[in-house]
Coordinates of C-alpha atoms in Angstrom, one line a residue:
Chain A
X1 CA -16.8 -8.0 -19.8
X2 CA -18.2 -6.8 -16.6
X3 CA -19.3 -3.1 -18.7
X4 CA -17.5 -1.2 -21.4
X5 CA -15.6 1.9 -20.4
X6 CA -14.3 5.0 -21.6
X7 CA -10.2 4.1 -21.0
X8 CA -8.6 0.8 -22.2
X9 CA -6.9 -2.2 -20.5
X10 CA -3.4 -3.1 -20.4
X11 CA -3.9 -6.6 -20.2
X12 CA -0.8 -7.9 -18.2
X13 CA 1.6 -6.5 -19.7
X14 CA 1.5 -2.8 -17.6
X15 CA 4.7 -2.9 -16.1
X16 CA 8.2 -3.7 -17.6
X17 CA 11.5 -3.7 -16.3
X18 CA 15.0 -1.6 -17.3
X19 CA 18.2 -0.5 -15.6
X20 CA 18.0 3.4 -16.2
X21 CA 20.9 6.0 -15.8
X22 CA 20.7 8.9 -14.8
X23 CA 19.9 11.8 -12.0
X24 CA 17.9 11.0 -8.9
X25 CA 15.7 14.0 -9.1
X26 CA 15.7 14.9 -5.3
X27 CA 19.1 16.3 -6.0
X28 CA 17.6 18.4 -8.3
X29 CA 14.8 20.0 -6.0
X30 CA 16.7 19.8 -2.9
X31 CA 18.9 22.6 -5.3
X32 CA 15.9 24.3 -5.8
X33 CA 15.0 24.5 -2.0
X34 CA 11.1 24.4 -2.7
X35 CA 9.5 26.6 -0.2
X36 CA 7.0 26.0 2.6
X37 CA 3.5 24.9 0.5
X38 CA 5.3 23.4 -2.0
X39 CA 3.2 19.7 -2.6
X40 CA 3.3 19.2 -6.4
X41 CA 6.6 18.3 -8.7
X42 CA 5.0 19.4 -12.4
X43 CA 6.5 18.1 -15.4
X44 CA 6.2 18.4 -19.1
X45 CA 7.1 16.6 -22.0
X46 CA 7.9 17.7 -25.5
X47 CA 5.2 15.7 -27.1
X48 CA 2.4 18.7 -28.3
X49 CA -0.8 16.4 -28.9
X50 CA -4.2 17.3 -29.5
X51 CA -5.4 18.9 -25.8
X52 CA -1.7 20.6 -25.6
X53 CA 2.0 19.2 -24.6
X54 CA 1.7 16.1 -22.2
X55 CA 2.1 16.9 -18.8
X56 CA 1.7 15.5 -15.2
X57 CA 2.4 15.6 -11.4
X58 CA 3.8 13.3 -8.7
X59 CA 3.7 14.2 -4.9
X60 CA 7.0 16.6 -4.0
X61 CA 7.4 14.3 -0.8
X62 CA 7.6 11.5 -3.1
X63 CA 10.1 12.5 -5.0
X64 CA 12.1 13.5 -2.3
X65 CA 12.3 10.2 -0.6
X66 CA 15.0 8.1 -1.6
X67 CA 13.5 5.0 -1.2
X68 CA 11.0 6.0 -4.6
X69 CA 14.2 5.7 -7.0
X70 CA 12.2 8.6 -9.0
X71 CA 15.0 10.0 -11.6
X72 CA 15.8 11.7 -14.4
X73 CA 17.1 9.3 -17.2
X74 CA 18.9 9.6 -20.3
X75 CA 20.3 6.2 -20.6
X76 CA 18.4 2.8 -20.8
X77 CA 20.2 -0.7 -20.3
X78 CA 23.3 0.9 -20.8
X79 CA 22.6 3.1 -24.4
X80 CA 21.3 6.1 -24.8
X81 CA 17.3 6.4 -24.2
X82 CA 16.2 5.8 -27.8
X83 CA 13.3 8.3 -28.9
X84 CA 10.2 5.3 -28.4
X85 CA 11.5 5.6 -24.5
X86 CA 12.3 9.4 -24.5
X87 CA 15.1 10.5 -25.8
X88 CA 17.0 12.9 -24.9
X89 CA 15.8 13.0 -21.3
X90 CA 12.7 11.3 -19.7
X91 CA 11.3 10.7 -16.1
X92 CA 11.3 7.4 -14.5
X93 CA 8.7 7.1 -11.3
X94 CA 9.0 3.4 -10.4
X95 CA 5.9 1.7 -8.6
X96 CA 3.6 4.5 -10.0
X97 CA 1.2 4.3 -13.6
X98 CA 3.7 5.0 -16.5
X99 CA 1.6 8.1 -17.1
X100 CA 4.1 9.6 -15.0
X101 CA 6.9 8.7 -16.5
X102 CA 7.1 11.7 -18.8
X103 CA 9.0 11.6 -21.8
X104 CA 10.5 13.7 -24.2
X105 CA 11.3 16.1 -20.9
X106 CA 11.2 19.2 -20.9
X107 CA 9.7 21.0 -17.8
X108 CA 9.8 20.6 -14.2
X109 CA 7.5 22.9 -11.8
X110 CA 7.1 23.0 -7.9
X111 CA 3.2 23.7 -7.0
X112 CA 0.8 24.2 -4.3
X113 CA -1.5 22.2 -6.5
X114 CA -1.4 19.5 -9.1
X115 CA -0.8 19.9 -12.7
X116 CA -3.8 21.3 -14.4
X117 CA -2.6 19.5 -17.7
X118 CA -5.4 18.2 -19.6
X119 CA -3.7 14.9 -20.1
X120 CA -3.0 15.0 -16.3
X121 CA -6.7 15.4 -15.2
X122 CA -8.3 13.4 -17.8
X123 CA -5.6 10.2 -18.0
X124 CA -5.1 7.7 -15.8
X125 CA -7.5 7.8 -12.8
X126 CA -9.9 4.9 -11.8
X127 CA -13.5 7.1 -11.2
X128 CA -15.7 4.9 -8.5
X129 CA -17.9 2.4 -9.9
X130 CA -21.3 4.2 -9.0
X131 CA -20.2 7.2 -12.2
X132 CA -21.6 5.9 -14.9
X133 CA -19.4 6.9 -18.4
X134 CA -22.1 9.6 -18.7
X135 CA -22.0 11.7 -15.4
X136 CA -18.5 11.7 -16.2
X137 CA -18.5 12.7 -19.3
X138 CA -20.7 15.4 -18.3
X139 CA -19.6 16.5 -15.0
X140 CA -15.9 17.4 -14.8
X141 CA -15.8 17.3 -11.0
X142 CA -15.4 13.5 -11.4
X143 CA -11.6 14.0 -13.4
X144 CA -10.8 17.4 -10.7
X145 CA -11.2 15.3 -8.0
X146 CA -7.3 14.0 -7.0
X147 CA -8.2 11.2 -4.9
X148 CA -9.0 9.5 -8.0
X149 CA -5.8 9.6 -9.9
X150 CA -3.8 6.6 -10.3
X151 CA -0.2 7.1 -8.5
X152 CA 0.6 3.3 -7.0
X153 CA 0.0 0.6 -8.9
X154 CA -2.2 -2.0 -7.0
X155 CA -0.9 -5.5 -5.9
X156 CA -1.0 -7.6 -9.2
X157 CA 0.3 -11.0 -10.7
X158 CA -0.5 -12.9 -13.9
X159 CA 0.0 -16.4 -15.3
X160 CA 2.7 -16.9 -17.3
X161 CA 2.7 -20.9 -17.8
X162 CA 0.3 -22.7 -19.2
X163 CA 0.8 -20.3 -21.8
X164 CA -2.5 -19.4 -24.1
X165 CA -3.1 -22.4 -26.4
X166 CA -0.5 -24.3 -24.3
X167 CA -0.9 -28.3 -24.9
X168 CA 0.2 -30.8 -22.2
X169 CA 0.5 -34.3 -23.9
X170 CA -0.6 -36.4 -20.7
X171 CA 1.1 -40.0 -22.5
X172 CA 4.3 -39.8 -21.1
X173 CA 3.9 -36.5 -19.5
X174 CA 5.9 -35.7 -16.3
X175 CA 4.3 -36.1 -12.5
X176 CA 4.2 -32.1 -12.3
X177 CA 3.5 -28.9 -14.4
X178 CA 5.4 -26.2 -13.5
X179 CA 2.5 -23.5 -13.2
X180 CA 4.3 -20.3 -13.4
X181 CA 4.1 -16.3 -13.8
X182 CA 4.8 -12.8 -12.1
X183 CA 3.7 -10.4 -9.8
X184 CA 4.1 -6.8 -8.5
X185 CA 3.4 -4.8 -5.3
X186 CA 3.0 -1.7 -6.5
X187 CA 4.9 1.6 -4.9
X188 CA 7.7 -0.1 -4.1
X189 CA 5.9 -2.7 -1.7
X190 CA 7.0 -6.4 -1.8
X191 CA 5.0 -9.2 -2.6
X192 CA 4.9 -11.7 0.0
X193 CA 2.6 -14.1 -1.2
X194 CA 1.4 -15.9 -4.1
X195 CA -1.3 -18.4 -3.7
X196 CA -3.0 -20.4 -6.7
X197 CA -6.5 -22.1 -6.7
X198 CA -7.6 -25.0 -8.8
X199 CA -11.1 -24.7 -7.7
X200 CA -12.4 -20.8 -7.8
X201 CA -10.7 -19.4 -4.8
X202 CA -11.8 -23.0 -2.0
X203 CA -8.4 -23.6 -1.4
X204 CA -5.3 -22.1 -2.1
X205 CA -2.1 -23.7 -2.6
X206 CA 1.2 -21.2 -1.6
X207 CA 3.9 -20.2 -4.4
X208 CA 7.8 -20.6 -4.4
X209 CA 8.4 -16.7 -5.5
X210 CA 12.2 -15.7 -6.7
X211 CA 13.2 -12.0 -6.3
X212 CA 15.3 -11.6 -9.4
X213 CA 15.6 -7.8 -8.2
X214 CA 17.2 -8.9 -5.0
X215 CA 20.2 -10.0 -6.7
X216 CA 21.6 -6.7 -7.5
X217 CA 20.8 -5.8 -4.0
X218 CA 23.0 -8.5 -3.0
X219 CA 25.9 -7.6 -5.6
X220 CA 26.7 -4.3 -3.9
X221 CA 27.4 -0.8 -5.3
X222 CA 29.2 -1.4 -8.6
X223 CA 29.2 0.9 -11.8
X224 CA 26.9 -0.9 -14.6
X225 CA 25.5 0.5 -17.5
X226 CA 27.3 3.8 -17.3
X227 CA 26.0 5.2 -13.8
X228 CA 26.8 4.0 -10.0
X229 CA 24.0 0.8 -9.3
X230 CA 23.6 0.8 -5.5
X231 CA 20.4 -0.9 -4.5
X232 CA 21.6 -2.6 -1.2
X233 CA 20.4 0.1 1.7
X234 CA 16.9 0.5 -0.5
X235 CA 13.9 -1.5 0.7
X236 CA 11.5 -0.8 -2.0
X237 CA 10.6 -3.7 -4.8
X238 CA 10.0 -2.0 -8.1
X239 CA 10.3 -5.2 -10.6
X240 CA 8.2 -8.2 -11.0
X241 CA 8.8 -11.0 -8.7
X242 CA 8.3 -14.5 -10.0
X243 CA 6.3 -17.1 -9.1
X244 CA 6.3 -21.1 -9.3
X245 CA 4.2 -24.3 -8.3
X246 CA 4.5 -27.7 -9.0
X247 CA 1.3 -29.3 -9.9
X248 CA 0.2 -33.2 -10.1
X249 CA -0.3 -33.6 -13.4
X250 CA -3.8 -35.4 -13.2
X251 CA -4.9 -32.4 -11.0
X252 CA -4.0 -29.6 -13.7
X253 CA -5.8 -31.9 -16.4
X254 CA -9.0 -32.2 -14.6
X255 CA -8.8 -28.1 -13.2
X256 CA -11.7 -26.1 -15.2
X257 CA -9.0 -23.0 -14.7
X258 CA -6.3 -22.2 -12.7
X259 CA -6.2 -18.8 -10.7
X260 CA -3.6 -16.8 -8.7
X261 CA -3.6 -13.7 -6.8
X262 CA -1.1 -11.6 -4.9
X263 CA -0.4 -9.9 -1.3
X264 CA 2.2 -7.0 -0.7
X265 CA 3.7 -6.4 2.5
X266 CA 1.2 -3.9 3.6
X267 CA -1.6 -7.2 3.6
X268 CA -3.0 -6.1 0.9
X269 CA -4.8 -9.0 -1.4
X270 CA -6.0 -9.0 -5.0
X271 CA -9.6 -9.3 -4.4
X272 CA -11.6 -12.0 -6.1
X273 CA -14.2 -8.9 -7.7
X274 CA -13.0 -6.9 -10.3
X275 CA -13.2 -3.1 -9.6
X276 CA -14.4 -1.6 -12.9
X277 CA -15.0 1.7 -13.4
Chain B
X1 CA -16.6 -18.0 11.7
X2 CA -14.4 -19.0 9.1
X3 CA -11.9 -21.0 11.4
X4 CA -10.5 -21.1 14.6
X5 CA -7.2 -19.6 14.9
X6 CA -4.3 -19.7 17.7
X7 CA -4.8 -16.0 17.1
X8 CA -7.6 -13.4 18.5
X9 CA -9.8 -10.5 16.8
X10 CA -9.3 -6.9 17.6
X11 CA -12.5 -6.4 15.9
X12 CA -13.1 -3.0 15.0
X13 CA -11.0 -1.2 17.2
X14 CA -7.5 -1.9 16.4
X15 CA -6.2 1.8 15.7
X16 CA -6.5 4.6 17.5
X17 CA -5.6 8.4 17.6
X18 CA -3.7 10.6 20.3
X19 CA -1.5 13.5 19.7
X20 CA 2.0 12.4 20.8
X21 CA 4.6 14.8 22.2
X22 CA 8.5 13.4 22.1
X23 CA 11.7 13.0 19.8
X24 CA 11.6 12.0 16.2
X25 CA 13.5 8.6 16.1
X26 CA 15.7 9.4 13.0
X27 CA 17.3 12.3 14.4
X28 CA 18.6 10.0 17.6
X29 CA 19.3 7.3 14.8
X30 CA 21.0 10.1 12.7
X31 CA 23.6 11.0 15.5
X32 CA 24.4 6.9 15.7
X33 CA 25.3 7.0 12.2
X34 CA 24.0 3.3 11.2
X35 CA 26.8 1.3 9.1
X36 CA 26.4 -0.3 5.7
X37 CA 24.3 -3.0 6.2
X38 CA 22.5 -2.0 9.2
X39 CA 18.6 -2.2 7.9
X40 CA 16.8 -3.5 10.8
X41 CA 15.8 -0.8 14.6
X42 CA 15.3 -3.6 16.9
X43 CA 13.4 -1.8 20.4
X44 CA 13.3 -3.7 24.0
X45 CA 10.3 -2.5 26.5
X46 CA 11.1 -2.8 29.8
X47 CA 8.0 -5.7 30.4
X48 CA 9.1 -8.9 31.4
X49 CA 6.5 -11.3 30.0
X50 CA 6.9 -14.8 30.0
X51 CA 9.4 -15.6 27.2
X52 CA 11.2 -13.0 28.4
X53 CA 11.2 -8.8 27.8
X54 CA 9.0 -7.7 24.9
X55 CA 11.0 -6.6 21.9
X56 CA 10.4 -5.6 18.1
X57 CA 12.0 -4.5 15.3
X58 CA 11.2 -2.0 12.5
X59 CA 13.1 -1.2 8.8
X60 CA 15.6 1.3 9.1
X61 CA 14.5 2.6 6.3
X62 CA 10.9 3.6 7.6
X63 CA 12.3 5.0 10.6
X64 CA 14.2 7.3 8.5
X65 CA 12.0 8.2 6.2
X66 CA 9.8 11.5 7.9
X67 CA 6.4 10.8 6.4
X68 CA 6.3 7.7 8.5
X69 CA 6.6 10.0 11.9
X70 CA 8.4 7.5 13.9
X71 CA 9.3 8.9 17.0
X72 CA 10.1 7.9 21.1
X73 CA 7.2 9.7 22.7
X74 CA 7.1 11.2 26.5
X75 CA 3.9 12.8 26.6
X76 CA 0.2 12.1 25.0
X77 CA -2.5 14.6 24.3
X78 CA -0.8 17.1 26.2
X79 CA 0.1 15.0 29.2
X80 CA 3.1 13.0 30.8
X81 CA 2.2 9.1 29.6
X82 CA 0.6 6.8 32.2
X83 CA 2.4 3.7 32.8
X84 CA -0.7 1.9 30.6
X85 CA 0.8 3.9 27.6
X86 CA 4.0 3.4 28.1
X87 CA 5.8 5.8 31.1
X88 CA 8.1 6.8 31.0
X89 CA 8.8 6.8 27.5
X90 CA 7.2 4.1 24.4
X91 CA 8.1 4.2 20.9
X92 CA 5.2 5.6 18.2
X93 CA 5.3 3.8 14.8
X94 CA 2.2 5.1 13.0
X95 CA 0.5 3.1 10.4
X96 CA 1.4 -0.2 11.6
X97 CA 0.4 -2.9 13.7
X98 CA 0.5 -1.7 17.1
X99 CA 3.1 -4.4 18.4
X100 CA 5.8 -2.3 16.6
X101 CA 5.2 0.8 19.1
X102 CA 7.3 -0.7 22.2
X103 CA 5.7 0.7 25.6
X104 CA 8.3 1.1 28.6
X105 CA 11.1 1.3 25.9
X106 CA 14.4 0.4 27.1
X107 CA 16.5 -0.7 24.6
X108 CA 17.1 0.3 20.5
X109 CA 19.7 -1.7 18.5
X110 CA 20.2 -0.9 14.9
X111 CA 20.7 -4.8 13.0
X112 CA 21.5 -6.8 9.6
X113 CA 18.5 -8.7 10.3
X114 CA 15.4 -8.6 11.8
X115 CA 14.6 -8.8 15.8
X116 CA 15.0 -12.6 16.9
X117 CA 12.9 -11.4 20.0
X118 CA 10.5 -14.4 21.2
X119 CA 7.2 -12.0 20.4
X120 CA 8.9 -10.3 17.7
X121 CA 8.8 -14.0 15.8
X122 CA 5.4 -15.5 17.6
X123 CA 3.2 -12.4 17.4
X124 CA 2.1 -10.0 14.9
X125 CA 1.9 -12.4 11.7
X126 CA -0.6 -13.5 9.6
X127 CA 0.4 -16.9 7.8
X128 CA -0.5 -18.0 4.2
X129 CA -3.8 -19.7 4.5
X130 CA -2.6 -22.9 3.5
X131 CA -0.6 -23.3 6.9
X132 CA -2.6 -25.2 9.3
X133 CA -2.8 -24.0 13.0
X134 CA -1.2 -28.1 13.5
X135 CA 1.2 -27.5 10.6
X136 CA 2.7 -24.1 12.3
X137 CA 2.9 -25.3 15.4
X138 CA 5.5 -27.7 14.4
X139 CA 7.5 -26.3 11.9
X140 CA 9.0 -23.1 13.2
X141 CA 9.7 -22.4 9.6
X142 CA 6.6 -20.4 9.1
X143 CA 7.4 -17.8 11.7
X144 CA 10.1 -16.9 10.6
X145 CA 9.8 -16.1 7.6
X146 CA 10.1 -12.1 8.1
X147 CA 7.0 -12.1 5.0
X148 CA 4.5 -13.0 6.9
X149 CA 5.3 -10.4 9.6
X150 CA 2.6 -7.2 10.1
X151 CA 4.2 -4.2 9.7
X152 CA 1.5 -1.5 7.4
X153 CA -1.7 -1.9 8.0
X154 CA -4.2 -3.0 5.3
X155 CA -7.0 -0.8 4.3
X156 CA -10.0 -0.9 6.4
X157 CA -13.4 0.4 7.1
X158 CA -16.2 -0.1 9.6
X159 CA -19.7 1.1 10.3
X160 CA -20.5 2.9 13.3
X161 CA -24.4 3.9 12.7
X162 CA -26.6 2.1 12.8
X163 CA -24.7 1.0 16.5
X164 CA -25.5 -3.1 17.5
X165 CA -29.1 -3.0 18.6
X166 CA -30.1 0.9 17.1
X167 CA -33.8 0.5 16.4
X168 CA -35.6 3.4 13.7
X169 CA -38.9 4.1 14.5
X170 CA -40.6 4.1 11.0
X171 CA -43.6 6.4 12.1
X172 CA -42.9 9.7 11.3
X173 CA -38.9 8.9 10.6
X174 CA -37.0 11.9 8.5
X175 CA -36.6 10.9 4.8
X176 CA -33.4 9.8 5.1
X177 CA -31.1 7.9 7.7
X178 CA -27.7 8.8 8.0
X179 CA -24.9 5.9 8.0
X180 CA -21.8 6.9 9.6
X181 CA -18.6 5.2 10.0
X182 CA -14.6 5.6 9.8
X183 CA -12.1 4.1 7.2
X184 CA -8.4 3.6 7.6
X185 CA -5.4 3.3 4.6
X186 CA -2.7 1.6 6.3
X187 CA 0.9 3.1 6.1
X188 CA -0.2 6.5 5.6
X189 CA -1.7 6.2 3.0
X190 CA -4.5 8.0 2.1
X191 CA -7.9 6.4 2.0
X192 CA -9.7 7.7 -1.3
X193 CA -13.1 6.6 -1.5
X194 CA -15.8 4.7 0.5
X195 CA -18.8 2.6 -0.9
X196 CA -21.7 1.3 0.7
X197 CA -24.0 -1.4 -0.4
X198 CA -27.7 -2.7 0.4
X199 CA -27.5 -5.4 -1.7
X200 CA -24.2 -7.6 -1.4
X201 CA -22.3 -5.6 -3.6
X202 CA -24.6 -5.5 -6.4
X203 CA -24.3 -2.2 -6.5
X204 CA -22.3 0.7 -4.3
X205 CA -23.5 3.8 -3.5
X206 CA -20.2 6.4 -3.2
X207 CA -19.8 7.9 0.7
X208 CA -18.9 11.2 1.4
X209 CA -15.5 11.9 3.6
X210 CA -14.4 14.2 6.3
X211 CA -10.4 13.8 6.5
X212 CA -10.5 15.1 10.2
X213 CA -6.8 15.0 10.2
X214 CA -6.1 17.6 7.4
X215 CA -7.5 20.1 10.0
X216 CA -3.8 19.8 11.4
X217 CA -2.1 20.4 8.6
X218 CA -4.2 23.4 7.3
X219 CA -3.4 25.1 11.2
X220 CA -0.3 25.4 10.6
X221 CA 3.2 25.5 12.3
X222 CA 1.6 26.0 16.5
X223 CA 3.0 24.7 19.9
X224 CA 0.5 22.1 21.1
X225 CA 0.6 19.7 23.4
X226 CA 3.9 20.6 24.4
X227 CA 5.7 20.2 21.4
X228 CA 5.8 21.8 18.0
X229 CA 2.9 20.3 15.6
X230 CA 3.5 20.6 12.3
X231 CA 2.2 18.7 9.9
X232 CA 1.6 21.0 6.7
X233 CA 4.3 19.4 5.0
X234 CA 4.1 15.7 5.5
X235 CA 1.5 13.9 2.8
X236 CA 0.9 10.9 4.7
X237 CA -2.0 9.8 6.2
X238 CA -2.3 8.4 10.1
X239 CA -5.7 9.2 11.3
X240 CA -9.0 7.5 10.8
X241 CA -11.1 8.9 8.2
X242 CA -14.7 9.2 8.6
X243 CA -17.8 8.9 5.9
X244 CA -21.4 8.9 5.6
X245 CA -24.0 8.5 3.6
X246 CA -27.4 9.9 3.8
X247 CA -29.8 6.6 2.3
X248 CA -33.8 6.9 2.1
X249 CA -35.3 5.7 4.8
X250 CA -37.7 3.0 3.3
X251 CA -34.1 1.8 1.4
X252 CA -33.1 0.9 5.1
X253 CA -35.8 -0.6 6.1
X254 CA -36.2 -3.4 3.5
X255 CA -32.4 -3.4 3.3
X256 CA -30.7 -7.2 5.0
X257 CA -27.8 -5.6 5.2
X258 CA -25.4 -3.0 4.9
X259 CA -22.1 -3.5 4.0
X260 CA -19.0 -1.3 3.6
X261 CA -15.6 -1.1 1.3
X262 CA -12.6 1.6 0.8
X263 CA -10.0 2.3 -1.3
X264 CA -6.5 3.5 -0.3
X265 CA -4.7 5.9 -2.5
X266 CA -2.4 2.8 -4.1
X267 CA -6.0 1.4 -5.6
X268 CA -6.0 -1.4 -3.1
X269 CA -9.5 -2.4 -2.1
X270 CA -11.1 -4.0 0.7
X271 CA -12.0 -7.6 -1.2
X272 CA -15.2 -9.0 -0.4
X273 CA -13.6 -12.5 0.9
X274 CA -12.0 -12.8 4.1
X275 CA -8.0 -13.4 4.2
X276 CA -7.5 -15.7 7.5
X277 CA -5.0 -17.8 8.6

């Protein structure tokens, strides 16, 4: 623990995958014609908790490129959203925090300015590390400030194999472990690297990586789970990518611990130092 | 040094800022009606170099998306181009390495797959780490493998005061000395905070920033340069950014060294290791 903070961690598990059906929501605003000044697309969910009905913003621009595969669902995998994933209508903003994502939805908004929901200002931004948990606490300029948001997810991966308490017999054992996991670019980037390290970040060994979400890219515009799935002319990545390496056995056995990191197609690399705030 | 590339070092001056005047490239790309399948804009400059004329390629995607501004420009900052920018006409792809903007263009070619140009392939990559400059030079495999291409710039940052050699008299010196630099995000994006440190990274002190280019889009729709600038709409974020921090004199003086980091607006931050290759 580098210092305890006022949010939570994930853990690995931040970002899942799902085919959703539904309206891409540009169609929506471009109905609306949003006038010149317009920045902000406001929604709100019908989930009343205790600072008021959860509520949040995304960039209009955003929304209106098709590339950002932002929507308005109501189906999930092919069945109607169930109420855990917000039935009868929710928002899906791939790439982006799930704080976003609104739920239950009930309210959509075109602004000059960001939502002022509570939940908007006070969820889901990364403050710099020099606020301690007590200038933020006390100074709400910190949570105003929009640059301090989170909107893109950062380039992440995680090991999936060895798993946690994972025992590799070495009588008999194969020549090679299979060291393997997943990783993500964040707002639709791609990952175009993986690279492991058996000895804290000296040298680096390059990942086989398989873009599952590539296949449906490849299978053309076809009707699947009750709406029109037509990936081929988008660019973006939005799911996981996964990664693989084959290690010699006797080098995994005598590794103190196995690390990976990431790079998306903007060059952007998981740095070795945490940034905590 | 870390290593010796077959590569060079821009250092810290590998983006720059003019006000271009010309045609935005999706309009022209618009009235060729790309196929199904087309993805790739492959541009040819007019520059016969010595495996033969330079030549690029961009998604189709980008160019069609307006946040990234890509256009065909004619004039810059208010002038006709001189033939070292590109007369008479050079393609502007901001946000991106700066082999993408083709000077002396020629020659655009909507494709299936990326430019097989000779510098398209051999320039403008950075390989995994684990390639050796022996190891790529004999296994064309590595380059061309469109991954490792540049096209968005990573985040950056770099200090401008104190300049190489700036001496601070200490005898009657004002409290504090102002360091001043610029930042950068990388395609368009927005670069969201800058830290400084005196001690390694032990600690960060947060910067202040002036977005310089935000000036444009609060003027307004006006007629500069002899086109129309207008730049209130579009969220993304070309320019260099610039920051400064006031730090106590006597801080300075005892200080070995001052380094610098920044955050773009996806959370991606500069890491404290070098990424060569």
């Amino acid at each position: 623990v580098v210092r305890r903070t006022k949010g939570f961690s994930w853990g690995a598990a931040g970002v899942s995958t799902a085919l959703f059906t539904g309206v891409v929501m540009a169609e929506i605003l471009k109905k609306a014609k949003p006038k010149r000044g317009a920045r902000y697309v406001c929604m709100e969910g019908a989930d009343k908790l205790p600072n008021g009905y959860y509520g949040t913003s995304v960039k209009l621009n955003w929304v209106m490129d098709p590339n950002r595969g932002m929507m308005l669902a109501h189906g999930m995998n092919g069945e109607p959203l169930t109420p855990d994933h917000g039935f009868p209508l929710r928002a899906v903003i791939p790439g982006q925090i799930g704080g976003r994502s609104v739920k239950w939805f009930k309210r959509i908004i075109v602004t000059a300015e960001p939502s002022d929901n509570w939940y908007h200002i006070y969820d889901n931004r990364v403050l710099p590390t020099t606020v301690s948990p007590e200038e933020s606490a006390n100074d709400p300029k910190w949570w105003i400030d929009e640059r301090y948001a989170i909107y893109d997810l950062s380039t992440n991966s995680a090991i999936a194999y060895p798993a946690h308490e994972e025992q590799l017999g070495l009588v008999g054992a194969p020549e090679k472990y299979r060291v393997k996991g997943y990783a993500y670019g964040g707002g639709g980037r791609r990952v175009t690297r993986v690279e492991v390290t058996l000895d804290k970040g000296k040298t680096w060994r390059l990942a086989n990586i398989d873009y599952a979400e590539d296949r449906y890219r490849e299978a053309g515009p076809r009707q699947l789970c009750g709406g029109t799935l037509d990936m081929e002319w988008r660019e973006s990545s939005f799911c996981w990518c996964f990664w693989n390496i084959d290690i010699p056995v006797p080098e995994v056995s005598q590794a103190g611990d196995i690390c990976v990191r990431a790079m998306d197609e903007s060059i952007n690399v998981q740095p070795r130092d945490m940034y905590w705030s």
